[in-house]
Short mmCIF file of C-alpha atoms in Angstrom, two decimals:
data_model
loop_
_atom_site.label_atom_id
_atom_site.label_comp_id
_atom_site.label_asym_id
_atom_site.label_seq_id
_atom_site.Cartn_x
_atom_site.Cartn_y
_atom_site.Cartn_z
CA UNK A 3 -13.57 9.82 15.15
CA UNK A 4 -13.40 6.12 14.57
CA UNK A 5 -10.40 4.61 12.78
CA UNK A 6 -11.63 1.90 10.12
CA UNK A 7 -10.03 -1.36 8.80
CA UNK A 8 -11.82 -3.93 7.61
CA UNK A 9 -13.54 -4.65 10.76
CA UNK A 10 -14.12 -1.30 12.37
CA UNK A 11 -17.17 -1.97 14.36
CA UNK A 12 -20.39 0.77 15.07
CA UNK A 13 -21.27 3.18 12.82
CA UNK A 14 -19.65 6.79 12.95
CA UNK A 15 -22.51 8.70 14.28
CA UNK A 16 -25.06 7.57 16.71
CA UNK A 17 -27.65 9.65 18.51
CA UNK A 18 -27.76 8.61 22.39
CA UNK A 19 -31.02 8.04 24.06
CA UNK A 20 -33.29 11.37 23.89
CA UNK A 21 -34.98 12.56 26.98
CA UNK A 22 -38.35 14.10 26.77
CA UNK A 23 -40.52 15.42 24.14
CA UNK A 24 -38.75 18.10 23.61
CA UNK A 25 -35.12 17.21 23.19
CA UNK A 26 -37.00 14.41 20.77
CA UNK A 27 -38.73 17.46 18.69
CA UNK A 28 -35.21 18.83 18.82
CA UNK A 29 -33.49 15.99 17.09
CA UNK A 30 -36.17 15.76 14.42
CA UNK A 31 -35.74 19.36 13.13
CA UNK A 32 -31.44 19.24 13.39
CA UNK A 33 -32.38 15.59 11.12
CA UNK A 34 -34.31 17.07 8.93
CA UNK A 35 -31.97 19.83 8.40
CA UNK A 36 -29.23 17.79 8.02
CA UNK A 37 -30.70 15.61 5.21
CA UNK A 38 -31.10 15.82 1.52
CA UNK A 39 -33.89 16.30 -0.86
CA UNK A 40 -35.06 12.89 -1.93
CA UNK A 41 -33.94 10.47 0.99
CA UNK A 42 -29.91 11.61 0.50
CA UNK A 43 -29.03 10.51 4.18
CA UNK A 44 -27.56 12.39 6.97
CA UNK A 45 -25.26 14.86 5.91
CA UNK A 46 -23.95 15.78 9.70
CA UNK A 47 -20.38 16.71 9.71
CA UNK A 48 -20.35 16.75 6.03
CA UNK A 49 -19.36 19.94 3.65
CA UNK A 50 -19.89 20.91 0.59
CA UNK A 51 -16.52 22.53 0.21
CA UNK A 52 -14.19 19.16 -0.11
CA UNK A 53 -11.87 20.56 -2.84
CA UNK A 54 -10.82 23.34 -0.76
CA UNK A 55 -7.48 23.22 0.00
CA UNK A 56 -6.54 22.03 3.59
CA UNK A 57 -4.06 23.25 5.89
CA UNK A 58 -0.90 24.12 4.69
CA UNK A 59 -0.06 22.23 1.65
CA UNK A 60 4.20 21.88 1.46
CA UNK A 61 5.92 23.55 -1.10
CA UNK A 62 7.41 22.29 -5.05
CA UNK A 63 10.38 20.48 -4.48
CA UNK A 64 11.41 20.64 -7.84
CA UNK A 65 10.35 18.89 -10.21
CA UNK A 66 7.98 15.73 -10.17
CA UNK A 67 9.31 12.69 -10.76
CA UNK A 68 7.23 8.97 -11.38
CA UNK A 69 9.05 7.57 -8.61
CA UNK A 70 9.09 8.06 -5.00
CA UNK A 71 11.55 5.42 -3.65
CA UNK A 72 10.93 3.25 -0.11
CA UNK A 73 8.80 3.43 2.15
CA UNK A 74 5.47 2.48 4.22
CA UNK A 75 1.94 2.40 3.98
CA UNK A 76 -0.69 3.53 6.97
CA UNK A 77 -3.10 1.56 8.32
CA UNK A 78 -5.98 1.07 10.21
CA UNK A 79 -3.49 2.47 13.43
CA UNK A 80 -1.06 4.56 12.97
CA UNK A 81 1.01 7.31 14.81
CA UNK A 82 -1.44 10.36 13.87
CA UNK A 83 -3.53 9.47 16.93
CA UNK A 84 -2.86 8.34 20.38
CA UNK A 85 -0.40 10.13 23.04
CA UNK A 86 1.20 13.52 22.05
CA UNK A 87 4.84 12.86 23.32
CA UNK A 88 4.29 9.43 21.35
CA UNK A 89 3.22 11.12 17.90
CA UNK A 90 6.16 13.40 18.23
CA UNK A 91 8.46 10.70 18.56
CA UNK A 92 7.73 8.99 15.67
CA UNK A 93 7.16 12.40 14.02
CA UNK A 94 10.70 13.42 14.76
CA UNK A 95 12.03 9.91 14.10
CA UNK A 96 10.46 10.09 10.96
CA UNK A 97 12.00 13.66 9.94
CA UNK A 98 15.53 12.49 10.69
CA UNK A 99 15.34 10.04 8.40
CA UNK A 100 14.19 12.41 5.65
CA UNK A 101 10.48 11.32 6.09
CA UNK A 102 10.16 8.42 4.07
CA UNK A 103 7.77 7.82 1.14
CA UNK A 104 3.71 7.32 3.03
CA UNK A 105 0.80 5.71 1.48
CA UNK A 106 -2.75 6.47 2.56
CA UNK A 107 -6.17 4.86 0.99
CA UNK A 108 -8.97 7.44 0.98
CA UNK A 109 -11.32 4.92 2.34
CA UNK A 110 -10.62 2.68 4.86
CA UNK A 111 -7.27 1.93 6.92
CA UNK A 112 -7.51 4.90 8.81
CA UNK A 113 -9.64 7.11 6.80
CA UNK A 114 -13.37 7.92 6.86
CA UNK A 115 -15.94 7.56 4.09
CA UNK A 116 -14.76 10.77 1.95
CA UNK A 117 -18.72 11.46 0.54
CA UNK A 118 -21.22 10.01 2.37
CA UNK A 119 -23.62 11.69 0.57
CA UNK A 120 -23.08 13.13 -2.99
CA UNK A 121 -21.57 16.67 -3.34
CA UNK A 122 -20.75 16.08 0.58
CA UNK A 123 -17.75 15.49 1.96
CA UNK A 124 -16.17 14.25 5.64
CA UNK A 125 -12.11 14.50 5.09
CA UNK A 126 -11.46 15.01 8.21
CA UNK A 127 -9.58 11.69 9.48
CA UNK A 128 -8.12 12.18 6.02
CA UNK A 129 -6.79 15.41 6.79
CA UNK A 130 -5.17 14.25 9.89
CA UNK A 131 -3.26 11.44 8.29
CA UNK A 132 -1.79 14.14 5.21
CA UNK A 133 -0.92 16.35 8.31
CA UNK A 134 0.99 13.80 9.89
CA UNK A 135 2.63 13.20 6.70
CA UNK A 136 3.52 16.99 6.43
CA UNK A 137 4.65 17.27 9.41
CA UNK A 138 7.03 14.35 9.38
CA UNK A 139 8.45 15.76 5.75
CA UNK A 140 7.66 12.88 4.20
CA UNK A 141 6.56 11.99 0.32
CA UNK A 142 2.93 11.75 0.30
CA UNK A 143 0.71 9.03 -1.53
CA UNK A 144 -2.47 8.81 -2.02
CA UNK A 145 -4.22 5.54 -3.08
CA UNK A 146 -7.69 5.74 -4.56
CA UNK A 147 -9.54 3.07 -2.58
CA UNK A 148 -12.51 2.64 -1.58
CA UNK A 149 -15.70 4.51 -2.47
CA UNK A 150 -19.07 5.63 -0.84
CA UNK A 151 -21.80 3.22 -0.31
CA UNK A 152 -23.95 5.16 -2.99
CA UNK A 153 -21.41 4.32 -5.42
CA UNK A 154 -21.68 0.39 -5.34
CA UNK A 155 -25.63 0.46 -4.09
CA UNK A 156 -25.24 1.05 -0.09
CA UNK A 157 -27.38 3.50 1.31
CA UNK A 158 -26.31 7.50 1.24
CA UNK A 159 -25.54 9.06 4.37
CA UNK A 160 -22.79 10.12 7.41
CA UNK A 161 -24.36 7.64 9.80
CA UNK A 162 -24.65 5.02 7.12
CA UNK A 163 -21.59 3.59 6.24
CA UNK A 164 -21.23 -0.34 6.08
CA UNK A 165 -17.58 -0.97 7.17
CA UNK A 166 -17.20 -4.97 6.90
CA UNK A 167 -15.21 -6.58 4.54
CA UNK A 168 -17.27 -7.67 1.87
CA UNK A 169 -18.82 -3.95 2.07
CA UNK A 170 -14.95 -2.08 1.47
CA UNK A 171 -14.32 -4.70 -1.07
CA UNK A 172 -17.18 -3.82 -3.30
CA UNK A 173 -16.36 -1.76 -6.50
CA UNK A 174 -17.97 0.90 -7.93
CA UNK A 175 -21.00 0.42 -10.29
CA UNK A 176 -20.31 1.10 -13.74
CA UNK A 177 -22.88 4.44 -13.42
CA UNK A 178 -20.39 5.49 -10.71
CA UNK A 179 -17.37 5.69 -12.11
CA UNK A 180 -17.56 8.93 -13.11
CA UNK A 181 -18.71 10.05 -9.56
CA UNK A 182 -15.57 7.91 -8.47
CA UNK A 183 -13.36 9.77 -10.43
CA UNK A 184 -14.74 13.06 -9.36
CA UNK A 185 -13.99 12.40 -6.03
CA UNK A 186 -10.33 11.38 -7.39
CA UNK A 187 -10.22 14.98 -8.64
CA UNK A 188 -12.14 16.62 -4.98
CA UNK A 189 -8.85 14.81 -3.73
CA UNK A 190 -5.95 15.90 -5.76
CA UNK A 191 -7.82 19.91 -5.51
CA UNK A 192 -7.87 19.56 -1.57
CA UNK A 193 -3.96 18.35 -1.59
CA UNK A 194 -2.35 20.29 -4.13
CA UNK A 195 0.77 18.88 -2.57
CA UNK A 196 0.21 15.42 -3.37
CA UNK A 197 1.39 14.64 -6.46
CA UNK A 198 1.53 10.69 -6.88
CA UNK A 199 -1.84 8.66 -6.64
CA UNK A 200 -2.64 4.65 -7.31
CA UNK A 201 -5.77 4.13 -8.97
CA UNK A 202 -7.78 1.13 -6.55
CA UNK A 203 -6.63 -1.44 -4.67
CA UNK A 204 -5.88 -5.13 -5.92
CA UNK A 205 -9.09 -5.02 -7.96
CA UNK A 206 -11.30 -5.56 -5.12
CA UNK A 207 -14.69 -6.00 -6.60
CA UNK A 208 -13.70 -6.41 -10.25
CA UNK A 209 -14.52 -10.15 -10.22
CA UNK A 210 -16.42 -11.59 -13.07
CA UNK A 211 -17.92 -14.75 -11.68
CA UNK A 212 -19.83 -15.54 -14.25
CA UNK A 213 -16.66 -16.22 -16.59
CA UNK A 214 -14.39 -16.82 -13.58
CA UNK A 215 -11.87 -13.57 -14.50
CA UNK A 216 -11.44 -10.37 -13.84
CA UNK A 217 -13.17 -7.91 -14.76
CA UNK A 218 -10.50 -5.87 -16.64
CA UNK A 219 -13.33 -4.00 -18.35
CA UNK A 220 -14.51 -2.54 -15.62
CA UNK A 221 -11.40 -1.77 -14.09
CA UNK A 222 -9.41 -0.60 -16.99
CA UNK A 223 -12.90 1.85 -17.74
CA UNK A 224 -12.72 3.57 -14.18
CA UNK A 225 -8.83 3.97 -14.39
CA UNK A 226 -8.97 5.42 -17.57
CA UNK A 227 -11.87 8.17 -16.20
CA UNK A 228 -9.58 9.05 -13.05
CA UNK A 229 -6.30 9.23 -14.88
CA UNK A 230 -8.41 11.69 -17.35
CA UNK A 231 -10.32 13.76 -14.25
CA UNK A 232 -6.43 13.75 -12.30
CA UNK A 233 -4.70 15.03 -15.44
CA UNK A 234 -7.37 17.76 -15.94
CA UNK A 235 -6.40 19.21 -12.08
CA UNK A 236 -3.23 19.24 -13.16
CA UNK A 237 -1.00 17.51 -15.96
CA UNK A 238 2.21 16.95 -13.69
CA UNK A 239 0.34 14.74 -11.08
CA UNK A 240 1.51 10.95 -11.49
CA UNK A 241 -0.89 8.11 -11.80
CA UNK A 242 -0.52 4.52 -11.95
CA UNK A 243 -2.28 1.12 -11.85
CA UNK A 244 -3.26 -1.45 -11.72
CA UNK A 245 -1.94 -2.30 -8.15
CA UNK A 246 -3.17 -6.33 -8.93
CA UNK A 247 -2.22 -8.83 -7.00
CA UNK A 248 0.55 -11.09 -8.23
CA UNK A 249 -0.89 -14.31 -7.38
CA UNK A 250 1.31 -17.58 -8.18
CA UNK A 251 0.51 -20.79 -7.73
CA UNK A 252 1.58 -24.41 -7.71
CA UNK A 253 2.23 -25.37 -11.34
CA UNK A 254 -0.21 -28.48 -11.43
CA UNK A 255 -2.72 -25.87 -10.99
CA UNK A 256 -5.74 -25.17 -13.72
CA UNK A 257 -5.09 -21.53 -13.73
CA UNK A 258 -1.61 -21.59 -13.75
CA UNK A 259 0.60 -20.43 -16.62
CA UNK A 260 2.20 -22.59 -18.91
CA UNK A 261 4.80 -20.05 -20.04
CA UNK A 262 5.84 -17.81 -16.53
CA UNK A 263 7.07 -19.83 -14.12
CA UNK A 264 9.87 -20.91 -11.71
CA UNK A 265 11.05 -22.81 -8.72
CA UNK A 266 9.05 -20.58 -6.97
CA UNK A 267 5.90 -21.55 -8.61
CA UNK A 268 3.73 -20.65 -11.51
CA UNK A 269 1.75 -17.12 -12.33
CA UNK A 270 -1.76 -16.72 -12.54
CA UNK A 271 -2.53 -16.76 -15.86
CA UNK A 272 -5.89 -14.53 -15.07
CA UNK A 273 -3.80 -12.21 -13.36
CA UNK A 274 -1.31 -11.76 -16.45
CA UNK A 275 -4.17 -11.43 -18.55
CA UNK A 276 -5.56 -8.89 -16.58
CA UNK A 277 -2.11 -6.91 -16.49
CA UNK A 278 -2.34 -7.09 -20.86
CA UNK A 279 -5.35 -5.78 -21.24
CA UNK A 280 -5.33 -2.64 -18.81
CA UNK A 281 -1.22 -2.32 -20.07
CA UNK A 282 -3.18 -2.52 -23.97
CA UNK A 283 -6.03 0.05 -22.85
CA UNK A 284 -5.21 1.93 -20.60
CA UNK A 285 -5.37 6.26 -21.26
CA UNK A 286 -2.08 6.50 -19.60
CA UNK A 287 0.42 5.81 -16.66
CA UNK A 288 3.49 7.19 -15.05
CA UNK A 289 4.64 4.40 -13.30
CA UNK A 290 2.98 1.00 -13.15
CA UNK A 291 1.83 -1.03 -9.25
CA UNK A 292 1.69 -4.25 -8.46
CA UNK A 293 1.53 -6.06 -5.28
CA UNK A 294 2.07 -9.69 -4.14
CA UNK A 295 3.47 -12.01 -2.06
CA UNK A 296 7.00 -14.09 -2.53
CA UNK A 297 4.39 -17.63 -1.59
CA UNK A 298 1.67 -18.80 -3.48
CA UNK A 299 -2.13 -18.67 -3.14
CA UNK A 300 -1.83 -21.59 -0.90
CA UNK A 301 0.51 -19.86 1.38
CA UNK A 302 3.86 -22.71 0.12
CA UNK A 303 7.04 -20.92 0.31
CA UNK A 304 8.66 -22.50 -2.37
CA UNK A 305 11.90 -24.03 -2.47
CA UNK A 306 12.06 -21.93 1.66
CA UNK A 307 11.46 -18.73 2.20
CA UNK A 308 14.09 -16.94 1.18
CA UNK A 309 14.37 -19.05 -2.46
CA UNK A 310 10.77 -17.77 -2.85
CA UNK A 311 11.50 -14.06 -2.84
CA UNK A 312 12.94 -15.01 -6.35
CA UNK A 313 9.42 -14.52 -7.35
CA UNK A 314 9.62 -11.09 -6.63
CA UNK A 315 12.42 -9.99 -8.97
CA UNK A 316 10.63 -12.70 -11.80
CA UNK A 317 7.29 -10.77 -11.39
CA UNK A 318 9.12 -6.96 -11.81
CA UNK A 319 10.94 -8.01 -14.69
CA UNK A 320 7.98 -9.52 -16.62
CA UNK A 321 6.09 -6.64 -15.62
CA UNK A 322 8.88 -3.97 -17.10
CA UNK A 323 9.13 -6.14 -20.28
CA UNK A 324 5.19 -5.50 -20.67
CA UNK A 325 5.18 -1.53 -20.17
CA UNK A 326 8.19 -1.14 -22.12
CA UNK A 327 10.02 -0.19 -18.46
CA UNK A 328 7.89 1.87 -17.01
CA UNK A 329 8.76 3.23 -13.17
CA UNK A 330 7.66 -0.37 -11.18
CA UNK A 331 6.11 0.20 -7.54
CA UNK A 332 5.30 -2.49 -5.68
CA UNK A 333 1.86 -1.00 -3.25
CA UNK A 334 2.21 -3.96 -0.63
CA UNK A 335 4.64 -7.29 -0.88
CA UNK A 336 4.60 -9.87 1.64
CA UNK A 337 7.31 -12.48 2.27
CA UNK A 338 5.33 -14.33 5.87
CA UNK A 339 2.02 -16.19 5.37
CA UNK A 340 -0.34 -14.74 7.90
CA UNK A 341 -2.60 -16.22 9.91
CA UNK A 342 -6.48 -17.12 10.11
CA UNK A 343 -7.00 -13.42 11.86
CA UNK A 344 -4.61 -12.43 8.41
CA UNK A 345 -1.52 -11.85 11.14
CA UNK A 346 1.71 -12.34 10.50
CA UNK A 347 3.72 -13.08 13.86
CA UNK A 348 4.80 -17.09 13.61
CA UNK A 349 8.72 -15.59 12.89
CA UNK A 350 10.92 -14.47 15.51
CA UNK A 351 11.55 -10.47 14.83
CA UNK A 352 15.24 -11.17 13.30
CA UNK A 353 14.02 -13.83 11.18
CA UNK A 354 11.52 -11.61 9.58
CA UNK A 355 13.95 -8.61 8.83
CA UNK A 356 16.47 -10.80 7.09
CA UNK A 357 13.51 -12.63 5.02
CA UNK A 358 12.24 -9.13 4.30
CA UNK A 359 15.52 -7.61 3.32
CA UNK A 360 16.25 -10.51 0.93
CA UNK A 361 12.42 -9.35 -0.59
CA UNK A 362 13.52 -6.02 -1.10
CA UNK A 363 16.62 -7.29 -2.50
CA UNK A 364 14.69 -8.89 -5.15
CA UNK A 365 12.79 -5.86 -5.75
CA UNK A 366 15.56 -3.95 -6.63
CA UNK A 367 16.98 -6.75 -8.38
CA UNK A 368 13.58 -7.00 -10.74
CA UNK A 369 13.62 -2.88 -11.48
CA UNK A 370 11.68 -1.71 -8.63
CA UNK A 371 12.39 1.77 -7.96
CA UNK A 372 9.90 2.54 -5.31
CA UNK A 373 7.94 0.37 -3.02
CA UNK A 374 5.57 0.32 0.30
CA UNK A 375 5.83 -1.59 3.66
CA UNK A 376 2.65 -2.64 5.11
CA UNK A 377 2.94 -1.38 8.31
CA UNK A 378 1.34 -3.82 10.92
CA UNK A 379 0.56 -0.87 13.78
CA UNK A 380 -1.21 -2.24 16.53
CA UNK A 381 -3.49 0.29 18.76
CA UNK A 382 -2.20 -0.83 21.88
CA UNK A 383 0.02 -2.84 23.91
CA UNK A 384 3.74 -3.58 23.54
CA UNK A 385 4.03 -6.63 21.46
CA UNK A 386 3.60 -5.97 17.58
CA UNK A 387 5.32 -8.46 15.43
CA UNK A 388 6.61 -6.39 12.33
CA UNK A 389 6.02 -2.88 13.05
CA UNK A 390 7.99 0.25 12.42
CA UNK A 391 7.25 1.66 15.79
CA UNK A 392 5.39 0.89 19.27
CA UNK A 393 1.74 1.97 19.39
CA UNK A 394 1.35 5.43 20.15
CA UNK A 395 -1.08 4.87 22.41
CA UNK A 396 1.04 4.75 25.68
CA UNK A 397 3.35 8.14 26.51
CA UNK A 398 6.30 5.98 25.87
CA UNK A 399 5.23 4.68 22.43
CA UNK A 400 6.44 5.81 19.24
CA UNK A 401 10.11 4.45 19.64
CA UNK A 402 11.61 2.43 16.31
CA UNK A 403 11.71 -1.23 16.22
CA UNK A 404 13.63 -3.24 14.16
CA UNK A 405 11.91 -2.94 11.05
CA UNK A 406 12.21 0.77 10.66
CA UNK A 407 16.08 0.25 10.44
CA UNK A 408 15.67 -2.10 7.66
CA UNK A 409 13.16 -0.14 5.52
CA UNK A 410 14.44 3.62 6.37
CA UNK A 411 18.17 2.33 5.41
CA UNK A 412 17.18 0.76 2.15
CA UNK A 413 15.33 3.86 1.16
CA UNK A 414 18.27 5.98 1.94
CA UNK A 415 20.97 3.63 0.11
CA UNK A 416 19.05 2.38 -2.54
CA UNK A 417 16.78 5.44 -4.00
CA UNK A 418 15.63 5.98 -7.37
CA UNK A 419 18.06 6.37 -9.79
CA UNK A 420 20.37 3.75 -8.43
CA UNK A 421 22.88 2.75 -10.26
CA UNK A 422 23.96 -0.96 -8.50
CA UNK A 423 27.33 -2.65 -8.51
CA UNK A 424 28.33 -6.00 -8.39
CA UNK A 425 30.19 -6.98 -5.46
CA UNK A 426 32.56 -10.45 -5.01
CA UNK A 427 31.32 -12.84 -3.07
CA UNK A 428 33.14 -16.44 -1.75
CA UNK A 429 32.04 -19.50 -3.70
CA UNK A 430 31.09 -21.06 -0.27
CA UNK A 431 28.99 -18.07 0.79
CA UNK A 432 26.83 -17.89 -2.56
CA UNK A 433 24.16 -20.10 -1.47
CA UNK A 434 23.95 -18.69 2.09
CA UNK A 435 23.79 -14.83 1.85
CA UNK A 436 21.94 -12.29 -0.39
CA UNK A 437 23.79 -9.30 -1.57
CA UNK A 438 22.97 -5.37 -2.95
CA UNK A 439 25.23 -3.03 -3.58
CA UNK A 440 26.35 -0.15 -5.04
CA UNK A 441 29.77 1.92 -5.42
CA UNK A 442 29.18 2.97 -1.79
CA UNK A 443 27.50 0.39 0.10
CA UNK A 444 26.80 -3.21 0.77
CA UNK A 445 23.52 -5.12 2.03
CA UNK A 446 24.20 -8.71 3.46
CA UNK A 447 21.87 -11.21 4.04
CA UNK A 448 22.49 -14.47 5.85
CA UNK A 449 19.87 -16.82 4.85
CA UNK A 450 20.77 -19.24 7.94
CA UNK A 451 19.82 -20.23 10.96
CA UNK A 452 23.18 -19.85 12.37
CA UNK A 453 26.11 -17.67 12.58
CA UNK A 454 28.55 -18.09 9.60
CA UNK A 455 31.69 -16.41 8.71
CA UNK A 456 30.65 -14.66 5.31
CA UNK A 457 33.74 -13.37 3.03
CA UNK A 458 31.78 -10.32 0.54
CA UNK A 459 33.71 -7.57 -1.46
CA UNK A 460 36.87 -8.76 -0.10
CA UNK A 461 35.94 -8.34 3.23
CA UNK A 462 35.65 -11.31 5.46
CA UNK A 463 32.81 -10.72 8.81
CA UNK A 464 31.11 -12.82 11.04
CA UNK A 465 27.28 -13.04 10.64
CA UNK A 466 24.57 -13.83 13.22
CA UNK A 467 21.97 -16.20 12.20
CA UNK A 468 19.56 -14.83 10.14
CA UNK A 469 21.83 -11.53 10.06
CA UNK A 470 21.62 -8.49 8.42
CA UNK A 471 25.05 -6.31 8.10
CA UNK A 472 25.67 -3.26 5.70
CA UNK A 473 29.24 -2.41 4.60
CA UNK A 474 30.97 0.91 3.77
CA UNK A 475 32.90 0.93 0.30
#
């Protein structure tokens, strides 16, 4: 079983070379067997049973609440596959550390086409990734992205599936949506367990070219038929949208906004009036998603990198102003430009915790209660700028790295419910270090490129460059 990205290569199945006339006859009738009335496609390794429930689904926890807290998203690689000791490792590393919030798309990033056909399903790299999930007792999270090539006009079928970019980034057609949400619902029956779902992803697809928006519409349509179809499985699941990207740009710009703006930049006016209309018309939400990056469009980090994360607490108080404070998540946030290959590895590893930390500092600091890492995982090798853990490829992967500190301790200090402090800090240390706290700890964050001395709730420590330090109160 193939893992997919955006650039996940053959197809899933492929028959190998037949040999004689009668292995070819062979193939013809298992075909023909396997495919629907009407030209449906291959339905090999399909079901028809996709809403049964899988595995052992964990049990309540209590009751369900909109928020979550901190955590990280799966990707294309991840720690589900690759060598058993490895898996465990992370598995158990995961468990100590109370599990951790984990994001998975249904499409895509790790996961097969769901329904390759209609009324047949394929969950199974899906039902590896929730497993891995159970058994690392973490929160689950399911995000509603993509859908099936016969939903946006592909061809039906398990060996079928178009797996480039501009294929994954398609939406729905409008005829689909109710299919889409249907498959929302196969979902939520199959996972009773999972309680908290996003509705898409960064409205891929829902461009409007010919008026040069989005197509909030169209969006804000399909939303409002999977918030219905998850509510009808069962009332306590949470839902949210609209998971758009908070795009800023520089301030000259025709698109930018005259009225929401900062040193940081200006917003995307189309984006904000995307945000009105789904917040105006939409059936419903439990907690409201957004993702974005601390730099503009054009990749300017504006004043420096660590000024720019200012954007991020701008953008979550605008957006809780606008759903009269509804739980904020923020689905992906990014605080390093990435490359042409859409890689993020120019920043030495300490340099990229601290400018992270200050990001989820301004998170916090906007009302974000919950929020996901986008976990880099490479397949192989030993270098991987940004992850949580080596590959799990190798025996000896699956052992933390840096980032994993970072993101598991601000989970476990700063959870929902939070109720911060404000902490002294030394006039001369203002400009230099970035602060969180609450009545029982301290996060410090030297913004320089050298060691200072850094005086912070009446405490006076030395700092490394680019350090990150947490205090007991």
């Amino acid at each position: 079983m193939g893992r997919h990205g955006w650039n996940s290569g053959a197809l899933r199945w492929r028959l190998t070379a037949l040999l004689g006339v009668g292995v070819a006859a062979l193939a013809l009738i298992v075909t023909l067997i396997n495919t629907l009335p009407g030209g449906g496609g291959s339905t090999v390794g399909t079901t028809p049973d996709g809403d049964k429930v899988h595995g052992t689904p964990a049990g309540p926890k209590g009751r369900v609440e909109p928020d979550v807290g901190w955590g990280f998203t799966h990707t294309q690689f991840s720690a589900d596959q690759g060598g058993g000791a490895a898996t465990r490792r992370v598995e158990g590393l995961l468990s100590k550390d109370g599990g951790l919030p984990q994001n998975q798309a249904i499409m895509g990033w790790g996961a097969d086409n769901p329904e390759p056909v209609k009324g047949r399903y394929d969950f199974g790299a899906l039902d590896r990734r929730v497993d891995f999930v159970r058994a690392s007792g973490g929160t689950p999270v399911i995000t509603l992205c993509c859908s099936p090539d016969w939903m946006k006009g592909g061809k039906a079928g398990a060996d079928s599936t178009d797996w480039s970019q501009s294929a994954l980034e398609t939406a729905p057609q409008s005829k689909h949506y109710a299919d889409f949400a249907a498959l929302a619902a196969t979902v939520a029956k199959r996972y009773p367990d999972i309680r908290h779902f996003i509705v898409w992803n960064e409205f891929k697809g829902f461009w409007n070219d010919a008026e040069g928006r989005w197509d909030y519409e169209g969006y804000t349509r399909m939303y409002n038929l999977v918030y219905q179809a998850l509510k009808k499985v069962d009332k306590d699941i949470m839902v949210g949208g609209p998971y758009l990207v908070m795009d800023s740009v520089d301030p000259r710009a025709e698109e930018a906004s005259t009225t929401f703006k900062g040193p940081w930049g200006a917003m995307d006016q189309r984006v904000l009036d995307a945000f009105a209309y789904w917040n105006e018309h939409k059936a419903g939400a439990d907690f409201v998603v957004v993702d974005g990056s601390s730099y503009t469009r054009d990749d300017e980090l504006l004043p420096d990198e660590f000024g720019a994360t200012e954007k991020l607490t701008a953008v979550g108080e605008w957006v809780r102003r606008q759903t009269g404070d509804l739980p904020l998540w923020w689905a992906e946030y990014y605080v390093e430009p990435a490359d042409g290959n859409d890689d993020r590895k120019g920043w030495s590893e300490t340099r990229r915790v601290a400018v992270q930390a200050a990001g989820m500092i301004a998170m916090a600091k906007g009302g974000a209660s919950s929020g996901f890492y986008w976990n880099p995982e490479k397949e192989k090798g030993t270098a991987c700028p940004g992850c949580l853990w080596r590959p799990t490829e190798a025996s000896d992967g699956g052992g933390k790295m840096p980032m994993y500190d970072l993101i598991s301790r601000f989970g476990a200090a700063f959870p929902p419910g939070t109720r911060y402090a404000t902490v002294s800090v030394a006039t001369d240390d203002l400009p230099n270090v970035r602060v969180l706290a609450t009545d029982r700890v301290v996060l410090v964050v030297n913004t320089l490129d050298r060691p200072i001395s850094a005086q912070v709730d009446g405490k006076r420590f030395a700092m490394q460059a680019y350090g990150v330090k947490w205090l007991g109160r």
